[in-house]
Short mmCIF file of N, CA, C and O in Angstrom, two decimals:
data_model
loop_
_atom_site.label_atom_id
_atom_site.label_comp_id
_atom_site.label_asym_id
_atom_site.label_seq_id
_atom_site.Cartn_x
_atom_site.Cartn_y
_atom_site.Cartn_z
N MET A 1 59.77 136.82 69.89
CA MET A 1 59.32 137.22 68.58
C MET A 1 57.80 137.29 68.55
O MET A 1 57.13 136.33 68.83
N GLY A 2 57.27 138.45 68.26
CA GLY A 2 55.85 138.58 68.10
C GLY A 2 55.07 138.42 69.40
O GLY A 2 53.89 138.16 69.36
N GLY A 3 55.76 138.54 70.56
CA GLY A 3 55.05 138.42 71.83
C GLY A 3 54.81 136.99 72.28
O GLY A 3 54.21 136.76 73.31
N HIS A 4 55.24 136.00 71.50
CA HIS A 4 55.06 134.59 71.89
C HIS A 4 56.30 134.10 72.59
O HIS A 4 57.42 134.34 72.15
N ASP A 5 56.09 133.42 73.68
CA ASP A 5 57.22 132.79 74.37
C ASP A 5 57.48 131.44 73.72
O ASP A 5 56.64 130.55 73.77
N GLU A 6 58.63 131.34 73.11
CA GLU A 6 58.97 130.09 72.45
C GLU A 6 59.70 129.19 73.43
O GLU A 6 60.63 129.62 74.11
N LYS A 7 59.26 127.95 73.52
CA LYS A 7 59.90 126.98 74.38
C LYS A 7 60.78 126.09 73.50
O LYS A 7 60.38 125.72 72.40
N PRO A 8 61.95 125.75 73.98
CA PRO A 8 62.81 124.88 73.18
C PRO A 8 62.18 123.51 73.03
O PRO A 8 61.48 123.01 73.92
N SER A 9 62.41 122.92 71.88
CA SER A 9 61.88 121.59 71.61
C SER A 9 62.55 120.58 72.51
O SER A 9 63.75 120.60 72.71
N SER A 10 61.74 119.67 73.06
CA SER A 10 62.29 118.65 73.95
C SER A 10 62.56 117.34 73.22
O SER A 10 62.88 116.34 73.83
N GLN A 11 62.42 117.34 71.91
CA GLN A 11 62.65 116.12 71.16
C GLN A 11 64.13 115.79 71.16
O GLN A 11 64.97 116.64 70.90
N GLY A 12 64.43 114.55 71.47
CA GLY A 12 65.79 114.07 71.43
C GLY A 12 66.62 114.46 72.65
O GLY A 12 67.78 114.10 72.74
N THR A 13 66.05 115.17 73.61
CA THR A 13 66.82 115.57 74.77
C THR A 13 66.60 114.68 75.96
O THR A 13 67.43 114.60 76.84
N LYS A 14 65.49 113.97 75.98
CA LYS A 14 65.18 113.16 77.15
C LYS A 14 64.63 111.82 76.73
O LYS A 14 63.79 111.73 75.85
N SER A 15 65.09 110.77 77.35
CA SER A 15 64.59 109.43 77.07
C SER A 15 63.30 109.22 77.87
O SER A 15 63.21 109.63 79.03
N PRO A 16 62.27 108.58 77.27
CA PRO A 16 61.02 108.36 78.00
C PRO A 16 61.17 107.36 79.15
O PRO A 16 60.40 107.36 80.06
N GLU A 17 62.20 106.50 79.09
CA GLU A 17 62.39 105.51 80.14
C GLU A 17 63.20 106.10 81.27
O GLU A 17 64.12 106.86 81.05
N GLN A 18 62.87 105.71 82.47
CA GLN A 18 63.60 106.12 83.63
C GLN A 18 64.86 105.26 83.75
O GLN A 18 64.82 104.08 83.45
N PRO A 19 65.96 105.81 84.20
CA PRO A 19 67.16 105.00 84.36
C PRO A 19 66.98 103.97 85.45
O PRO A 19 66.36 104.24 86.47
N LYS A 20 67.54 102.79 85.21
CA LYS A 20 67.46 101.72 86.21
C LYS A 20 68.81 101.64 86.88
O LYS A 20 69.81 101.37 86.26
N GLY A 21 68.83 101.90 88.12
CA GLY A 21 70.08 101.86 88.87
C GLY A 21 69.76 101.46 90.30
O GLY A 21 68.71 100.90 90.58
N PRO A 22 70.66 101.75 91.20
CA PRO A 22 70.44 101.37 92.59
C PRO A 22 69.20 102.02 93.19
O PRO A 22 68.56 101.44 94.05
N SER A 23 68.83 103.22 92.72
CA SER A 23 67.66 103.89 93.28
C SER A 23 66.36 103.48 92.60
O SER A 23 65.29 103.79 93.08
N ARG A 24 66.44 102.78 91.47
CA ARG A 24 65.23 102.40 90.72
C ARG A 24 65.33 100.92 90.35
O ARG A 24 65.80 100.58 89.27
N PRO A 25 64.86 100.01 91.25
CA PRO A 25 64.96 98.59 90.94
C PRO A 25 64.01 98.18 89.81
O PRO A 25 63.05 98.89 89.51
N GLU A 26 64.31 97.06 89.19
CA GLU A 26 63.46 96.54 88.12
C GLU A 26 62.09 96.17 88.69
O GLU A 26 61.99 95.61 89.79
N PRO A 27 61.00 96.50 87.97
CA PRO A 27 59.65 96.18 88.48
C PRO A 27 59.47 94.66 88.64
O PRO A 27 60.05 93.88 87.92
N ARG A 28 58.64 94.32 89.58
CA ARG A 28 58.34 92.91 89.83
C ARG A 28 57.48 92.36 88.69
O ARG A 28 56.97 93.11 87.86
N LEU A 29 57.31 91.06 88.65
CA LEU A 29 56.62 90.38 87.55
C LEU A 29 55.24 90.95 87.27
O LEU A 29 54.92 91.30 86.13
N LEU A 30 54.39 91.05 88.29
CA LEU A 30 53.02 91.51 88.07
C LEU A 30 53.00 92.97 87.59
O LEU A 30 52.16 93.34 86.78
N GLU A 31 53.93 93.75 88.07
CA GLU A 31 54.01 95.15 87.62
C GLU A 31 54.45 95.21 86.16
O GLU A 31 53.97 96.03 85.39
N GLN A 32 55.34 94.32 85.76
CA GLN A 32 55.77 94.25 84.36
C GLN A 32 54.60 93.88 83.46
O GLN A 32 54.39 94.49 82.40
N VAL A 33 53.81 92.89 83.88
CA VAL A 33 52.64 92.47 83.11
C VAL A 33 51.64 93.63 83.00
O VAL A 33 51.13 93.92 81.92
N ARG A 34 51.41 94.28 84.11
CA ARG A 34 50.47 95.41 84.14
C ARG A 34 50.93 96.52 83.19
O ARG A 34 50.13 97.06 82.42
N ASN A 35 52.23 96.83 83.19
CA ASN A 35 52.76 97.87 82.30
C ASN A 35 52.58 97.52 80.83
O ASN A 35 52.19 98.37 80.02
N VAL A 36 52.84 96.27 80.46
CA VAL A 36 52.70 95.85 79.07
C VAL A 36 51.25 95.88 78.64
O VAL A 36 50.91 96.34 77.55
N MET A 37 50.36 95.43 79.51
CA MET A 37 48.93 95.42 79.17
C MET A 37 48.41 96.84 78.99
O MET A 37 47.59 97.08 78.10
N ARG A 38 48.87 97.75 79.80
CA ARG A 38 48.44 99.15 79.65
C ARG A 38 49.04 99.79 78.42
O ARG A 38 48.40 100.60 77.76
N LEU A 39 50.26 99.39 78.08
CA LEU A 39 50.90 99.89 76.87
C LEU A 39 50.09 99.50 75.63
O LEU A 39 49.95 100.27 74.69
N HIS A 40 49.51 98.29 75.66
CA HIS A 40 48.74 97.78 74.53
C HIS A 40 47.24 98.06 74.66
O HIS A 40 46.43 97.51 73.92
N HIS A 41 46.86 98.87 75.64
CA HIS A 41 45.47 99.35 75.82
C HIS A 41 44.47 98.22 76.07
O HIS A 41 43.36 98.25 75.56
N TYR A 42 44.88 97.22 76.86
CA TYR A 42 43.94 96.18 77.25
C TYR A 42 42.90 96.77 78.21
O TYR A 42 43.19 97.72 78.95
N SER A 43 41.73 96.17 78.24
CA SER A 43 40.69 96.58 79.17
C SER A 43 41.15 96.32 80.61
O SER A 43 41.89 95.37 80.88
N ILE A 44 40.70 97.15 81.54
CA ILE A 44 41.06 96.96 82.95
C ILE A 44 40.54 95.62 83.46
O ILE A 44 41.17 94.96 84.29
N HIS A 45 39.42 95.17 82.93
CA HIS A 45 38.86 93.87 83.33
C HIS A 45 39.73 92.73 82.83
O HIS A 45 39.96 91.75 83.55
N THR A 46 40.26 92.85 81.62
CA THR A 46 41.17 91.85 81.09
C THR A 46 42.46 91.84 81.91
O THR A 46 42.98 90.79 82.26
N GLU A 47 42.96 93.01 82.24
CA GLU A 47 44.17 93.12 83.06
C GLU A 47 43.98 92.41 84.39
O GLU A 47 44.82 91.61 84.81
N ARG A 48 42.87 92.67 85.05
CA ARG A 48 42.61 92.04 86.35
C ARG A 48 42.50 90.52 86.22
O ARG A 48 43.00 89.78 87.06
N SER A 49 41.84 90.06 85.17
CA SER A 49 41.68 88.64 84.94
C SER A 49 43.04 87.96 84.72
O SER A 49 43.34 86.92 85.31
N TYR A 50 43.85 88.55 83.84
CA TYR A 50 45.19 87.98 83.57
C TYR A 50 46.03 87.95 84.83
O TYR A 50 46.70 86.96 85.11
N LEU A 51 46.02 89.04 85.58
CA LEU A 51 46.83 89.09 86.80
C LEU A 51 46.34 88.06 87.82
O LEU A 51 47.16 87.44 88.52
N ASP A 52 45.02 87.84 87.89
CA ASP A 52 44.50 86.83 88.79
C ASP A 52 44.99 85.43 88.39
O ASP A 52 45.40 84.65 89.25
N TRP A 53 44.98 85.11 87.10
CA TRP A 53 45.46 83.81 86.64
C TRP A 53 46.96 83.65 86.90
O TRP A 53 47.41 82.57 87.28
N ILE A 54 47.71 84.71 86.72
CA ILE A 54 49.15 84.64 86.98
C ILE A 54 49.40 84.39 88.48
O ILE A 54 50.25 83.58 88.85
N LYS A 55 48.64 85.07 89.34
CA LYS A 55 48.78 84.85 90.79
C LYS A 55 48.44 83.42 91.15
O LYS A 55 49.13 82.79 91.96
N ARG A 56 47.38 82.86 90.56
CA ARG A 56 47.02 81.46 90.81
C ARG A 56 48.12 80.52 90.37
O ARG A 56 48.44 79.55 91.06
N PHE A 57 48.70 80.78 89.20
CA PHE A 57 49.78 79.97 88.67
C PHE A 57 50.99 80.00 89.61
O PHE A 57 51.58 78.95 89.93
N ILE A 58 51.33 81.20 90.08
CA ILE A 58 52.47 81.34 90.99
C ILE A 58 52.20 80.60 92.30
O ILE A 58 53.07 79.87 92.81
N ASN A 59 51.02 80.75 92.86
CA ASN A 59 50.69 80.07 94.11
C ASN A 59 50.64 78.56 93.94
O ASN A 59 51.07 77.82 94.82
N PHE A 60 50.15 78.09 92.81
CA PHE A 60 50.09 76.65 92.54
C PHE A 60 51.49 76.04 92.57
O PHE A 60 51.69 74.92 93.04
N HIS A 61 52.47 76.77 92.07
CA HIS A 61 53.83 76.27 91.99
C HIS A 61 54.69 76.72 93.17
O HIS A 61 55.91 76.65 93.12
N HIS A 62 54.04 77.16 94.24
CA HIS A 62 54.72 77.50 95.50
C HIS A 62 55.85 78.52 95.31
O HIS A 62 56.95 78.36 95.84
N MET A 63 55.59 79.55 94.51
CA MET A 63 56.50 80.67 94.34
C MET A 63 57.88 80.28 93.79
O MET A 63 58.86 80.90 94.08
N ARG A 64 57.95 79.25 92.97
CA ARG A 64 59.23 78.86 92.36
C ARG A 64 59.68 79.91 91.35
O ARG A 64 58.87 80.63 90.80
N SER A 65 60.96 79.93 91.08
CA SER A 65 61.51 80.91 90.15
C SER A 65 61.18 80.56 88.71
O SER A 65 60.80 79.44 88.39
N ARG A 66 61.35 81.51 87.83
CA ARG A 66 61.10 81.29 86.40
C ARG A 66 62.03 80.22 85.85
O ARG A 66 61.64 79.44 84.99
N GLU A 67 63.26 80.21 86.34
CA GLU A 67 64.23 79.21 85.86
C GLU A 67 63.80 77.79 86.21
O GLU A 67 63.92 76.88 85.41
N ASP A 68 63.27 77.61 87.44
CA ASP A 68 62.80 76.28 87.85
C ASP A 68 61.62 75.84 87.00
O ASP A 68 61.53 74.68 86.60
N LEU A 69 60.72 76.75 86.69
CA LEU A 69 59.54 76.41 85.91
C LEU A 69 59.87 76.18 84.44
O LEU A 69 59.15 75.47 83.74
N ALA A 70 60.95 76.79 83.97
CA ALA A 70 61.35 76.61 82.57
C ALA A 70 61.78 75.18 82.28
O ALA A 70 61.76 74.74 81.13
N ASN A 71 62.12 74.44 83.31
CA ASN A 71 62.57 73.05 83.14
C ASN A 71 61.42 72.06 83.07
O ASN A 71 61.62 70.87 83.20
N GLY A 72 60.20 72.53 82.88
CA GLY A 72 59.05 71.64 82.71
C GLY A 72 58.15 71.52 83.92
O GLY A 72 57.16 70.80 83.87
N ALA A 73 58.45 72.16 85.00
CA ALA A 73 57.64 72.05 86.21
C ALA A 73 56.30 72.73 86.06
O ALA A 73 55.37 72.46 86.82
N GLY A 74 56.12 73.62 85.10
CA GLY A 74 54.88 74.36 84.95
C GLY A 74 53.86 73.71 84.04
O GLY A 74 52.82 74.28 83.75
N ASN A 75 54.11 72.51 83.59
CA ASN A 75 53.23 71.86 82.62
C ASN A 75 51.97 71.30 83.19
O ASN A 75 51.03 70.99 82.46
N ASN A 76 51.86 71.10 84.50
CA ASN A 76 50.71 70.44 85.10
C ASN A 76 49.67 71.38 85.65
O ASN A 76 48.71 70.95 86.26
N PHE A 77 49.79 72.66 85.46
CA PHE A 77 48.89 73.64 86.09
C PHE A 77 47.46 73.46 85.61
O PHE A 77 46.54 73.43 86.43
N CYS A 78 47.22 73.33 84.35
CA CYS A 78 45.85 73.27 83.81
C CYS A 78 45.21 71.90 83.93
O CYS A 78 44.03 71.75 83.67
N TYR A 79 45.96 70.92 84.35
CA TYR A 79 45.44 69.55 84.38
C TYR A 79 45.11 69.08 85.79
O TYR A 79 44.84 67.92 85.99
N THR A 80 45.13 69.97 86.78
CA THR A 80 44.84 69.52 88.14
C THR A 80 43.41 69.78 88.49
O THR A 80 42.69 70.50 87.89
#
């Protein structure tokens, strides 16, 4: 119509999230933190600082799982 190429609207046809299946594993912890911080437009310097503290926390607790730390094992990090 009128020489314009009309493209069909893509609203409602595609989900913005990628499907999670055998070919797309769930992102690791630091990648999840990075994604949330970018979603909320944190500064790159803040992102790096937070990720550094998270890495220190993980190393301090010798790579224990979240479930192990939920039982109170993570309470001594700031007091050492």
